[in-house]
Each structure stands twice: as C-alpha cells, then as structure tokens.
Amino acid sequence: MKQAISREQYQRAEKLMATNTGKYVFNSLIKAHWLGQTESFWYKRELRIASGRGKQFIRVDSRQNTSRLAFDHQKLAETLSHVLGKACDPDNLPFEQFAFEHDEQAIVFHVEGEPWISKLDDYTCAPLATKDAKTAGSHQSVRKDELPSPDGRWAAFVTEHNLYVRSLETGEIVQLTYDGQPYYDYATQPESRTTAVTERLHGVKHPPTALWSPDSKKLMTYRLDQRFVRDLHLVQSVPSGEDVRPVLHSYRYPFPGDEHIAQMELLCIDIEQGTIVPLDAKPQPVPFLFTLLSEGFRLAGWSSDSKKAYFVRMSRDCKTAQFVIADPQTGKHCTLLEEHSETFLNTDIGHLSEVADRSVVYEPNIRLIKDGTSFIWQSERDGWAHLYLYDAQSGELKNRLTQGPWAVRNIKAIDEERGWLYFTAGGREEGRDPYYLHLYRVRLDGSELTLLTPEDAMHMVSFSPGLDYFVDVFSRVDLPPVSVLRAADGRLIRELEKADIELLLAQGYQMPQRITVKAHDGITDLYGVLVRPADFDPARKYPVIDYFYGGVQRINTPKFFCAEAYAGGLDLLGDAQPFAQLGFATVIMDGMGTPFRSKAFHDVSYGNLQGAAGLIDHVAGMKQLAEHYSFLDLDRVGIWGVSGGGYGSVRAILTYPDVYKVAVAGCGNHDQRLYVHAWGERYHGAYDADLYREQDNASLAKNLCGHLLLAHGDLDDNVHPAHTLRLVDALIKANKDFDLLIMPNKDHRFYTDCYFIRRKWDYFVKHLLGAEPPKGYMIGEAN
C-alpha cells in the first residue's frame, strides 16, 4: 500500500509558494526614488507590525549622510483619519508612494485612486484639484498608451494605424501620419512578439514604439510592414458569455524559413515642421521578438544635442550587425561599423536576467556619446563580451574600454563630464560565480578599471541623477538582500536596510545551497542551486527534481535571493520550496550553450537546439552531485519546466530514460519549425529541413518509458498549442501512455495557475515519490 502525503504537507507547500511568501519577507528590495536632479532620495521601509505588514517612507540625503522619516507619519495619519472618516495607522499609511511638491513643502499621494495633497507645515490634507493633479507627480495626465516627451509638453499615441501627438498643455491633437493601414502602420509592435492575442483579449494598449529626441522636437520611429506575413490561428473553444460557438483568433507569426517576416521602415518625424524623413534606404527585418526601438531591446537613439540619430541594422540570420549614423533633417546616413559572426550575434539582446524588481529594463550596450562624436559598441569578437569606443565621424576604433576573460553585461551610466563609464560584469573576480554581477567603472580611455561593489554576491544598482552616488542591493540565493548607499567611487556611505526573513524561515523555508559541478567535458565549471527536503535526514534517500529550462538565450539558475514571485508570478526556484515540503530535493543548474560567459560557451548551442541548453551537462552533473550528496536518489529523478523548459523536459525523458523517470512539460516549444522565425534562425541557423528535423521532440516519441505529463493553454500565443498536439500525435502513433492537460482560455503563463501547480505536485508525488496525494486538495481554498 502506498504511503499518503498529508493535507498538512500540502498546506505547508502552498504556504511556501513564491506568490505567498512575500508577506514573510521584509525589505528585500529597496528602490530609490531620486528627488529631481538632487542626490537625495526616498525609499519605502517595510515594517513588521501587529497586524502583519507596515511601512515607513525614509528620506536619505546622500551628501550629508543622513536618514530620517520623509515626513511626520503620525501627524499625517491623524489628519487623514479625520478627513477620511476612518482610522489610519501611522505605520501603514493608505498609499504606497508619494511625490514631493512645492520645494518639498507638500506631498502628493493617491488614496483609493484619488489624488490628495498635504502641506507639511500643518499637515492639512485636501483632495487635489484636477488642474493641479495634472502637474503634480510624474505625468499625471499621460495615458498608459501614450509616450510623453522629455519636456513634458507632448504625448505621442497611435490610433487607426497612424501616429499623433497631443499637447499636454492645451489638449490640442496633431496628426503626424496619414497613410497608415492594417499591417502597414506606424509605431506599433509586431504580432510575433508572443503576446499579441493575449493583449488583444485583455484590451492591453501600448505607447507608440518611438524615441523622442532630447529636445522634444522630433520622433524616431518606423512604419511596420506585416502585410505579407502568414497568419497563425488560435481557437478559443470555451468563449465567455452565452454563445458557445468557438472563436478564431488570428495573428501574423512567421516560422523559420518563411519568405516574409515583419519589416521596419525607419523614419524621423519633426513635430514642429510636420515633415517625415526616412532614415534608412531599405526596410530591415525585425530580428527578435521586438523592434530595435522597443524598450529593453533598444538599438537606436539620439545624440545629446538631438542633431544625430543612430541605429543598428541586424541581418535576418543575426550574423551581421551594422552601426549607422543618420541626419534626422535630411535622412542621409552612413554605416560606420560592421560586425560579423559565423554563429550568431547577441548585439540586440538586452540582458534581462538582471531584472529583479519587476520594472527595471536593461538595454543593449550601444550608445552615442559626446554630442554624437563617439559611440560605444559591445562585441564578443575576442571571445568575450567587451566594450569598445569608436569615432563617430570616421568609424575608426579609438580604444578598447574593457578586456580580459570575463563578460560585460550592462552599461549602467556614462559620466561624460568626468570621463567615467559605469557597467556591470561577471567572471572577473577569481573564485566567484561568474554570473554574479559586480559594478565597475573605467575611464573613457580604457584606464583605471575599478571594482565598486566588493561583496561576493549579485549586485543591482540605481544611480543618482548626478552620478555621484548609487544604491546597491546585493544578495545571493543563500544571502538575504542588503541595501547600501555608496559614493560613485565605491566608498560605503551607509547601510540602508537588511532584509528580514525570520518569519519566512519560521514557515519552513529551506535556504538554497550553491553548488558547482563539471560539465560533460570534465573541465568546465557549471553553477547551480540545491534545495534540500524539509524533513532532511542525511541517512535517507530522497527523490530529485531537476527544474529545467532548455532555451539558449538566458540562464535559469537564480543568482539573487528569490523567496518571492517576480515578473508574471514566476517562481525562480521552480517550486523548490513547496517540493521540499513534499519530500523532494530540487536541483537547478545551467549547462553549456547558455549566455553570459564566453562566446565559445554560448556557441555550443548553435545548430544544436536539440541539446536543450546543456541537457547532457545536467546528466553529468546529477551523477557528480549524487557522489557528493548521498541523500540524492538517482533511481528517482524527475524533471519539469515550461516553454523552453517544457521542450527540455520532454527531450530529457526521451533521450535519457535511464536517468529521468518522470517529466512534467508545460507549453513546450517541441518543434522549432513551429516557433517564431527569429529564435530558431538565430540559434539553429537558416532553415534546412534535415537540420531542423533533428530537434523535433516528436521524432523521439518511441523512446518514452517513464511517466510524462504534457500541459498547454489553448490560447498560448507564444508557443502555439500545436507544439504539444503534434507531440501527442507522435506518442499515440508510437502506442505510448502519457497524460495530457489542456487548460481553456489560458495563455503562455498558464503555469502560474493553481490547478496546474497542484496537478504538477500530484504527478511527482504519485510517480516519483510513490505516494498518494490528498484527495480533493485545492490550492487557494480552505483545506
């Protein structure tokens, strides 16, 4: 008779889901709100109070090295209690942020969606008049679908396929383009961006994809041509309302090898003159999911004097990149640099693994500086990601800014006046995890390279407007965050906060352990995380779950403390904490073929997507871990992942059935021939039938021996449900037993749904632990 997992264990597991643990963590991420152009800022301090959570607003003067309450919380609470007619706790005021106004003599905040103002001399409070609300805070009158100009006078927006601007002073609307049409319009995003249908169904609108010039007189944008891109279709089988007829949703989505893909026609629009000037002689392809003007993937910009524009032209195969300077008045342009790779360039990919506060965006490392006379370029030409300074007149190399067997990650700030470049990088400090980001600075002549964040940890920084100070939040998976204020030269000014995780540990949170193994070559170090079972007994054997991601464009192992859920509710530890409560050990690691190390390390994946970002290294690493940690039971190893991890999990159980006995694969892109062209063509090469056939998981269906659960949302506009259904067809033809879960009305992020999470737990409990889960358990309900 099978052992039973108790409801209490599931309850403990649910309590430690990343979407639930945030209430047990305090001050894990201090976000500095810099005050105008000063070196002062405020941040929100989280408090443990009798009712659970509270907060204070702290004002820091960097120059004076002082810290105090931003205002009198007690007096404001008393006034608000009176005017609102209900009690307000001074340690938990009814707003999350505020803005100083009138030379810091007043604050503006929102209560229940309405703006209020409080004068700090007597703490009188009053609703803010509409006309005042428009000027208080940050662009109160700007809609979410508008792009404000730097001077705050204009807001650009798109309607009926054309681009407009609206005066934020008078409300006057000026139409800038007149010939936009469906799929040949201005400043929109391509439908192959993997969220087109989801956003359409939820009414999500975006600001125009454009860049204002610093003087707010011009807009750099494009006309996007998707007229000839082939349609892809989703069928909504369970529509809302009384009509039961399934609904068809179509969107333009090119596959590898398709003749037509989305093309951009770059142009500049003069707001005052009403002129439209083409910036490039020919359209250029959209090389990845977004265009070169999209936030986070931005490969275009302006000189500080607004007299020059620049952009990077990427070839469709992502093997060639060109740096182009253009005159926004005439459209005359010049290609100053061309770079080529035999495999792929990552010039246009922002290093989004740095994103940890759900809002920060990091752009590619290309900048036009010194009023357009020089530009910075990132290249892996010597095998490592480094920065180079070029002359923007001749295109001649001035000097290297960085060099060595380590990788630059992100430019954080450029102080042209004092001649400093600030950037993050990994792998330079000997004996440390090469993925940890440290902040450095270097002179613009390449001299005086200096480490500014010495702690052996992952660092995330925010600079003051004057670049004299920065806030540094550093942590590791086994080190709760510490937030400090530093001077621009790295000197520690003061500690701001240390995260409080006492309540989290009291819930049974297992502190992750950092691990290092050798890749399958026996030479290369690989880095990962191990989370032990909650009832750990070194004399026992525990089943192991490999939380896996098979995409080659990013890493999967978290590098900062991540007890909480991040963007989209994603658990960066892959449910390791709930699994620990259910009796499993979890391993996360990154194999060869992934970014942020050497070019050769990443190139392992080129033309080798079937390698699933180093799956063979996971197999080698598991064996090494079992030799070192005898409690890991290699006869009971499971694997799970979503998207690229769904692909990799299926690849694992079909390629290594002797190692992986159970797999849960969510929304896997099981055949890159059905995925967006830009991903497959970049990392697998130009379409070739024989080459692409090798990576198709369906071709290995006959190898299935263990237990496999396939899951997909039927409205997944990123990885189409056909990926899973084609694999299902192959498994049926091979006469294999498997389990299938289709979730109606769910998009690519269905894996955050509580029903899927519970089914995933059940599957591993039954088939890997050999136990019975509690019947009728429902996450989110009283159990």
mmCIF file of C-alpha atoms in Angstrom, residues 472-752:
data_model
loop_
_atom_site.group_PDB
_atom_site.id
_atom_site.type_symbol
_atom_site.label_atom_id
_atom_site.label_comp_id
_atom_site.label_asym_id
_atom_site.label_seq_id
_atom_site.Cartn_x
_atom_site.Cartn_y
_atom_site.Cartn_z
ATOM 1 C CA ASP A 472 23.391 48.906 -4.200
ATOM 2 C CA VAL A 473 21.173 45.942 -3.292
ATOM 3 C CA PHE A 474 23.238 42.764 -3.076
ATOM 4 C CA SER A 475 22.237 39.204 -2.279
ATOM 5 C CA ARG A 476 22.640 35.532 -3.181
ATOM 6 C CA VAL A 477 20.190 32.664 -3.021
ATOM 7 C CA ASP A 478 21.727 31.931 0.381
ATOM 8 C CA LEU A 479 22.219 35.556 1.454
ATOM 9 C CA PRO A 480 19.183 37.787 2.151
ATOM 10 C CA PRO A 481 19.414 41.207 0.491
ATOM 11 C CA VAL A 482 21.449 44.015 1.971
ATOM 12 C CA SER A 483 20.855 47.548 0.703
ATOM 13 C CA VAL A 484 23.598 50.157 0.975
ATOM 14 C CA LEU A 485 24.386 53.629 -0.303
ATOM 15 C CA ARG A 486 27.760 54.101 -1.967
ATOM 16 C CA ALA A 487 29.667 57.004 -3.476
ATOM 17 C CA ALA A 488 30.474 56.816 -7.171
ATOM 18 C CA ASP A 489 33.996 55.590 -6.352
ATOM 19 C CA GLY A 490 32.572 52.656 -4.389
ATOM 20 C CA ARG A 491 33.040 54.048 -0.903
ATOM 21 C CA LEU A 492 30.382 52.824 1.508
ATOM 22 C CA ILE A 493 28.320 55.767 2.742
ATOM 23 C CA ARG A 494 25.754 53.944 4.865
ATOM 24 C CA GLU A 495 23.787 50.757 5.183
ATOM 25 C CA LEU A 496 20.118 51.316 4.412
ATOM 26 C CA GLU A 497 18.395 48.021 5.226
ATOM 27 C CA LYS A 498 18.974 44.324 5.764
ATOM 28 C CA ALA A 499 16.185 42.030 4.673
ATOM 29 C CA ASP A 500 14.257 40.395 7.499
ATOM 30 C CA ILE A 501 13.413 36.738 6.709
ATOM 31 C CA GLU A 502 12.752 35.491 10.227
ATOM 32 C CA LEU A 503 9.056 34.833 9.531
ATOM 33 C CA LEU A 504 9.931 33.149 6.239
ATOM 34 C CA LEU A 505 12.248 30.691 7.968
ATOM 35 C CA ALA A 506 9.548 30.040 10.551
ATOM 36 C CA GLN A 507 7.299 28.776 7.732
ATOM 37 C CA GLY A 508 9.848 26.087 6.892
ATOM 38 C CA TYR A 509 11.736 27.842 4.088
ATOM 39 C CA GLN A 510 14.822 25.828 3.126
ATOM 40 C CA MET A 511 17.808 28.050 2.456
ATOM 41 C CA PRO A 512 19.125 27.103 -1.006
ATOM 42 C CA GLN A 513 22.653 25.794 -1.280
ATOM 43 C CA ARG A 514 25.007 26.877 -4.063
ATOM 44 C CA ILE A 515 26.616 24.011 -5.968
ATOM 45 C CA THR A 516 29.348 23.602 -8.592
ATOM 46 C CA VAL A 517 29.828 20.622 -10.908
ATOM 47 C CA LYS A 518 31.822 19.850 -14.047
ATOM 48 C CA ALA A 519 30.195 19.879 -17.464
ATOM 49 C CA HIS A 520 30.169 16.707 -19.571
ATOM 50 C CA ASP A 521 33.647 17.670 -20.844
ATOM 51 C CA GLY A 522 35.008 17.115 -17.329
ATOM 52 C CA ILE A 523 36.686 20.523 -17.420
ATOM 53 C CA THR A 524 34.185 23.382 -17.442
ATOM 54 C CA ASP A 525 32.675 24.526 -14.162
ATOM 55 C CA LEU A 526 28.896 24.785 -14.028
ATOM 56 C CA TYR A 527 26.945 26.561 -11.306
ATOM 57 C CA GLY A 528 23.632 25.723 -9.737
ATOM 58 C CA VAL A 529 21.401 25.514 -6.695
ATOM 59 C CA LEU A 530 20.301 22.637 -4.467
ATOM 60 C CA VAL A 531 17.268 22.835 -2.172
ATOM 61 C CA ARG A 532 17.045 20.031 0.393
ATOM 62 C CA PRO A 533 13.846 18.357 1.610
ATOM 63 C CA ALA A 534 12.186 19.931 4.634
ATOM 64 C CA ASP A 535 12.366 16.714 6.656
ATOM 65 C CA PHE A 536 16.018 16.228 5.769
ATOM 66 C CA ASP A 537 17.739 13.198 7.281
ATOM 67 C CA PRO A 538 21.246 12.510 5.902
ATOM 68 C CA ALA A 539 20.662 8.778 6.332
ATOM 69 C CA ARG A 540 17.686 8.751 3.971
ATOM 70 C CA LYS A 541 17.398 8.780 0.194
ATOM 71 C CA TYR A 542 15.229 11.434 -1.443
ATOM 72 C CA PRO A 543 13.822 11.729 -4.953
ATOM 73 C CA VAL A 544 15.281 14.543 -7.018
ATOM 74 C CA ILE A 545 13.546 17.079 -9.256
ATOM 75 C CA ASP A 546 15.555 18.897 -11.931
ATOM 76 C CA TYR A 547 13.933 22.289 -12.578
ATOM 77 C CA PHE A 548 14.954 22.858 -16.168
ATOM 78 C CA TYR A 549 14.966 25.480 -18.900
ATOM 79 C CA GLY A 550 16.065 24.480 -22.397
ATOM 80 C CA GLY A 551 16.113 27.913 -24.004
ATOM 81 C CA VAL A 552 19.598 29.033 -25.025
ATOM 82 C CA GLN A 553 19.009 32.796 -24.771
ATOM 83 C CA ARG A 554 19.071 33.029 -20.956
ATOM 84 C CA ILE A 555 20.127 31.269 -17.797
ATOM 85 C CA ASN A 556 17.736 29.538 -15.412
ATOM 86 C CA THR A 557 19.571 29.413 -12.087
ATOM 87 C CA PRO A 558 18.629 32.372 -9.868
ATOM 88 C CA LYS A 559 21.565 34.397 -8.601
ATOM 89 C CA PHE A 560 19.848 36.695 -6.109
ATOM 90 C CA PHE A 561 17.678 35.940 -3.085
ATOM 91 C CA CYS A 562 14.332 34.988 -4.593
ATOM 92 C CA ALA A 563 11.862 33.840 -1.970
ATOM 93 C CA GLU A 564 9.180 35.966 -3.621
ATOM 94 C CA ALA A 565 7.491 35.719 -7.004
ATOM 95 C CA TYR A 566 8.773 38.013 -9.696
ATOM 96 C CA ALA A 567 7.501 39.113 -13.125
ATOM 97 C CA GLY A 568 4.281 37.349 -14.074
ATOM 98 C CA GLY A 569 4.166 35.415 -10.806
ATOM 99 C CA LEU A 570 7.168 33.333 -11.849
ATOM 100 C CA ASP A 571 8.840 31.257 -9.141
ATOM 101 C CA LEU A 572 12.537 31.482 -9.967
ATOM 102 C CA LEU A 573 13.255 28.461 -7.761
ATOM 103 C CA GLY A 574 10.853 26.311 -9.749
ATOM 104 C CA ASP A 575 8.595 25.376 -6.835
ATOM 105 C CA ALA A 576 11.614 24.055 -4.954
ATOM 106 C CA GLN A 577 10.234 25.219 -1.596
ATOM 107 C CA PRO A 578 6.832 23.502 -1.970
ATOM 108 C CA PHE A 579 8.585 20.398 -3.288
ATOM 109 C CA ALA A 580 10.828 20.421 -0.214
ATOM 110 C CA GLN A 581 7.720 20.223 1.983
ATOM 111 C CA LEU A 582 6.517 17.233 -0.050
ATOM 112 C CA GLY A 583 9.755 15.304 0.399
ATOM 113 C CA PHE A 584 11.815 16.174 -2.701
ATOM 114 C CA ALA A 585 15.224 17.654 -3.310
ATOM 115 C CA THR A 586 15.398 20.154 -6.179
ATOM 116 C CA VAL A 587 18.380 20.920 -8.409
ATOM 117 C CA ILE A 588 18.726 23.897 -10.779
ATOM 118 C CA MET A 589 21.781 24.444 -12.976
ATOM 119 C CA ASP A 590 22.874 25.950 -16.287
ATOM 120 C CA GLY A 591 24.696 23.887 -18.872
ATOM 121 C CA MET A 592 26.941 24.823 -21.773
ATOM 122 C CA GLY A 593 25.239 26.636 -24.619
ATOM 123 C CA THR A 594 23.834 29.468 -22.490
ATOM 124 C CA PRO A 595 24.868 33.157 -22.334
ATOM 125 C CA PHE A 596 26.834 35.477 -20.048
ATOM 126 C CA ARG A 597 30.104 33.600 -20.175
ATOM 127 C CA SER A 598 32.456 33.196 -23.147
ATOM 128 C CA LYS A 599 31.321 33.272 -26.760
ATOM 129 C CA ALA A 600 32.556 29.682 -27.144
ATOM 130 C CA PHE A 601 30.476 28.605 -24.139
ATOM 131 C CA HIS A 602 27.334 30.036 -25.744
ATOM 132 C CA ASP A 603 28.172 28.813 -29.248
ATOM 133 C CA VAL A 604 27.752 25.206 -28.093
ATOM 134 C CA SER A 605 24.044 25.733 -28.752
ATOM 135 C CA TYR A 606 24.381 26.947 -32.337
ATOM 136 C CA GLY A 607 22.734 24.474 -34.709
ATOM 137 C CA ASN A 608 22.187 22.328 -31.626
ATOM 138 C CA LEU A 609 18.824 23.305 -30.169
ATOM 139 C CA GLN A 610 18.222 19.604 -29.609
ATOM 140 C CA GLY A 611 20.942 19.912 -26.967
ATOM 141 C CA ALA A 612 18.388 21.882 -24.917
ATOM 142 C CA ALA A 613 20.887 24.316 -23.399
ATOM 143 C CA GLY A 614 23.227 21.692 -21.994
ATOM 144 C CA LEU A 615 20.901 18.823 -21.090
ATOM 145 C CA ILE A 616 23.861 16.468 -21.325
ATOM 146 C CA ASP A 617 25.568 18.565 -18.640
ATOM 147 C CA HIS A 618 22.601 18.059 -16.308
ATOM 148 C CA VAL A 619 23.021 14.313 -16.681
ATOM 149 C CA ALA A 620 26.733 14.571 -15.890
ATOM 150 C CA GLY A 621 26.076 16.955 -13.016
ATOM 151 C CA MET A 622 23.451 14.726 -11.394
ATOM 152 C CA LYS A 623 25.936 11.880 -11.155
ATOM 153 C CA GLN A 624 28.543 14.129 -9.543
ATOM 154 C CA LEU A 625 26.036 15.515 -7.055
ATOM 155 C CA ALA A 626 24.950 12.025 -6.043
ATOM 156 C CA GLU A 627 28.574 11.118 -5.316
ATOM 157 C CA HIS A 628 28.916 14.138 -3.058
ATOM 158 C CA TYR A 629 25.425 14.122 -1.532
ATOM 159 C CA SER A 630 24.477 10.540 -0.745
ATOM 160 C CA PHE A 631 20.885 11.504 0.112
ATOM 161 C CA LEU A 632 20.114 12.142 -3.590
ATOM 162 C CA ASP A 633 18.423 9.074 -5.086
ATOM 163 C CA LEU A 634 19.403 8.795 -8.756
ATOM 164 C CA ASP A 635 16.926 5.978 -9.240
ATOM 165 C CA ARG A 636 14.161 8.546 -8.690
ATOM 166 C CA VAL A 637 14.914 11.632 -10.777
ATOM 167 C CA GLY A 638 12.205 13.784 -12.293
ATOM 168 C CA ILE A 639 12.342 16.909 -14.414
ATOM 169 C CA TRP A 640 9.972 19.760 -15.133
ATOM 170 C CA GLY A 641 9.906 23.065 -16.938
ATOM 171 C CA VAL A 642 7.818 25.365 -19.076
ATOM 172 C CA SER A 643 8.296 26.850 -22.537
ATOM 173 C CA GLY A 644 11.934 26.051 -23.365
ATOM 174 C CA GLY A 645 11.872 24.038 -20.152
ATOM 175 C CA GLY A 646 8.863 22.105 -21.464
ATOM 176 C CA TYR A 647 10.886 21.266 -24.560
ATOM 177 C CA GLY A 648 13.900 20.280 -22.461
ATOM 178 C CA SER A 649 11.898 18.142 -20.028
ATOM 179 C CA VAL A 650 10.457 16.066 -22.860
ATOM 180 C CA ARG A 651 13.856 15.892 -24.516
ATOM 181 C CA ALA A 652 15.305 14.633 -21.240
ATOM 182 C CA ILE A 653 12.855 11.780 -20.649
ATOM 183 C CA LEU A 654 13.068 10.693 -24.312
ATOM 184 C CA THR A 655 16.860 10.961 -24.620
ATOM 185 C CA TYR A 656 17.911 9.791 -21.145
ATOM 186 C CA PRO A 657 15.176 7.390 -19.973
ATOM 187 C CA ASP A 658 17.716 5.684 -17.703
ATOM 188 C CA VAL A 659 18.156 8.953 -15.788
ATOM 189 C CA TYR A 660 14.776 10.741 -15.913
ATOM 190 C CA LYS A 661 11.777 8.684 -14.829
ATOM 191 C CA VAL A 662 9.086 11.390 -14.602
ATOM 192 C CA ALA A 663 8.617 14.617 -16.548
ATOM 193 C CA VAL A 664 6.116 17.463 -16.441
ATOM 194 C CA ALA A 665 6.317 19.637 -19.546
ATOM 195 C CA GLY A 666 4.350 22.877 -19.747
ATOM 196 C CA CYS A 667 3.776 24.746 -23.030
ATOM 197 C CA GLY A 668 6.902 23.269 -24.588
ATOM 198 C CA ASN A 669 8.151 24.508 -27.974
ATOM 199 C CA HIS A 670 8.685 20.894 -29.056
ATOM 200 C CA ASP A 671 9.467 21.704 -32.684
ATOM 201 C CA GLN A 672 11.226 24.963 -33.588
ATOM 202 C CA ARG A 673 9.754 24.761 -37.097
ATOM 203 C CA LEU A 674 6.524 25.964 -35.439
ATOM 204 C CA TYR A 675 8.135 28.693 -33.346
ATOM 205 C CA VAL A 676 8.852 32.314 -34.277
ATOM 206 C CA HIS A 677 11.438 32.509 -37.052
ATOM 207 C CA ALA A 678 13.786 34.902 -35.246
ATOM 208 C CA TRP A 679 14.564 32.480 -32.419
ATOM 209 C CA GLY A 680 15.176 29.374 -34.483
ATOM 210 C CA GLU A 681 17.076 31.128 -37.262
ATOM 211 C CA ARG A 682 19.320 32.918 -34.796
ATOM 212 C CA TYR A 683 20.292 29.919 -32.690
ATOM 213 C CA HIS A 684 19.764 26.954 -35.012
ATOM 214 C CA GLY A 685 20.691 28.531 -38.327
ATOM 215 C CA ALA A 686 18.941 29.208 -41.608
ATOM 216 C CA TYR A 687 16.103 26.828 -42.276
ATOM 217 C CA ASP A 688 17.176 23.431 -43.566
ATOM 218 C CA ALA A 689 14.732 20.544 -43.410
ATOM 219 C CA ASP A 690 17.260 17.955 -42.259
ATOM 220 C CA LEU A 691 18.838 20.272 -39.673
ATOM 221 C CA TYR A 692 15.518 21.284 -38.141
ATOM 222 C CA ARG A 693 14.141 17.746 -38.166
ATOM 223 C CA GLU A 694 16.798 16.711 -35.613
ATOM 224 C CA GLN A 695 15.420 18.987 -32.904
ATOM 225 C CA ASP A 696 11.795 17.784 -33.209
ATOM 226 C CA ASN A 697 10.820 16.024 -29.981
ATOM 227 C CA ALA A 698 8.171 14.034 -31.835
ATOM 228 C CA SER A 699 10.924 12.158 -33.653
ATOM 229 C CA LEU A 700 11.879 10.515 -30.322
ATOM 230 C CA ALA A 701 8.357 9.558 -29.217
ATOM 231 C CA LYS A 702 9.125 5.849 -29.440
ATOM 232 C CA ASN A 703 11.689 6.239 -26.621
ATOM 233 C CA LEU A 704 9.172 7.105 -23.892
ATOM 234 C CA CYS A 705 9.477 4.757 -20.926
ATOM 235 C CA GLY A 706 8.637 6.833 -17.876
ATOM 236 C CA HIS A 707 5.703 8.981 -16.829
ATOM 237 C CA LEU A 708 5.049 12.126 -18.861
ATOM 238 C CA LEU A 709 2.512 14.894 -18.234
ATOM 239 C CA LEU A 710 2.074 17.357 -21.092
ATOM 240 C CA ALA A 711 0.222 20.613 -20.383
ATOM 241 C CA HIS A 712 -0.694 23.594 -22.531
ATOM 242 C CA GLY A 713 -3.036 26.577 -22.554
ATOM 243 C CA ASP A 714 -5.315 26.653 -25.587
ATOM 244 C CA LEU A 715 -4.771 30.414 -26.077
ATOM 245 C CA ASP A 716 -0.972 30.327 -25.944
ATOM 246 C CA ASP A 717 0.123 32.950 -28.489
ATOM 247 C CA ASN A 718 3.799 32.438 -27.689
ATOM 248 C CA VAL A 719 4.190 28.671 -28.067
ATOM 249 C CA HIS A 720 1.221 27.511 -30.139
ATOM 250 C CA PRO A 721 -0.737 24.506 -28.748
ATOM 251 C CA ALA A 722 0.135 22.686 -31.982
ATOM 252 C CA HIS A 723 3.597 22.062 -30.485
ATOM 253 C CA THR A 724 2.098 19.812 -27.835
ATOM 254 C CA LEU A 725 -0.594 18.297 -30.064
ATOM 255 C CA ARG A 726 1.924 17.254 -32.720
ATOM 256 C CA LEU A 727 3.905 15.516 -29.981
ATOM 257 C CA VAL A 728 0.686 13.902 -28.714
ATOM 258 C CA ASP A 729 0.043 12.594 -32.222
ATOM 259 C CA ALA A 730 3.503 11.035 -32.359
ATOM 260 C CA LEU A 731 3.119 9.429 -28.919
ATOM 261 C CA ILE A 732 -0.224 7.922 -29.916
ATOM 262 C CA LYS A 733 1.259 6.537 -33.112
ATOM 263 C CA ALA A 734 4.092 5.039 -31.041
ATOM 264 C CA ASN A 735 1.464 3.463 -28.731
ATOM 265 C CA LYS A 736 2.846 5.239 -25.647
ATOM 266 C CA ASP A 737 0.975 6.018 -22.445
ATOM 267 C CA PHE A 738 1.149 9.630 -21.263
ATOM 268 C CA ASP A 739 -1.008 12.269 -19.584
ATOM 269 C CA LEU A 740 -2.351 15.437 -21.167
ATOM 270 C CA LEU A 741 -3.793 18.601 -19.633
ATOM 271 C CA ILE A 742 -5.263 21.314 -21.879
ATOM 272 C CA MET A 743 -6.309 24.449 -19.998
ATOM 273 C CA PRO A 744 -9.001 26.513 -21.753
ATOM 274 C CA ASN A 745 -8.599 30.283 -22.038
ATOM 275 C CA LYS A 746 -5.049 30.153 -20.694
ATOM 276 C CA ASP A 747 -2.096 31.792 -22.420
ATOM 277 C CA HIS A 748 1.619 31.059 -22.144
ATOM 278 C CA ARG A 749 1.699 31.808 -18.423
ATOM 279 C CA PHE A 750 -0.890 29.168 -17.544
ATOM 280 C CA TYR A 751 1.786 27.534 -15.384
ATOM 281 C CA THR A 752 1.083 30.090 -12.639
#
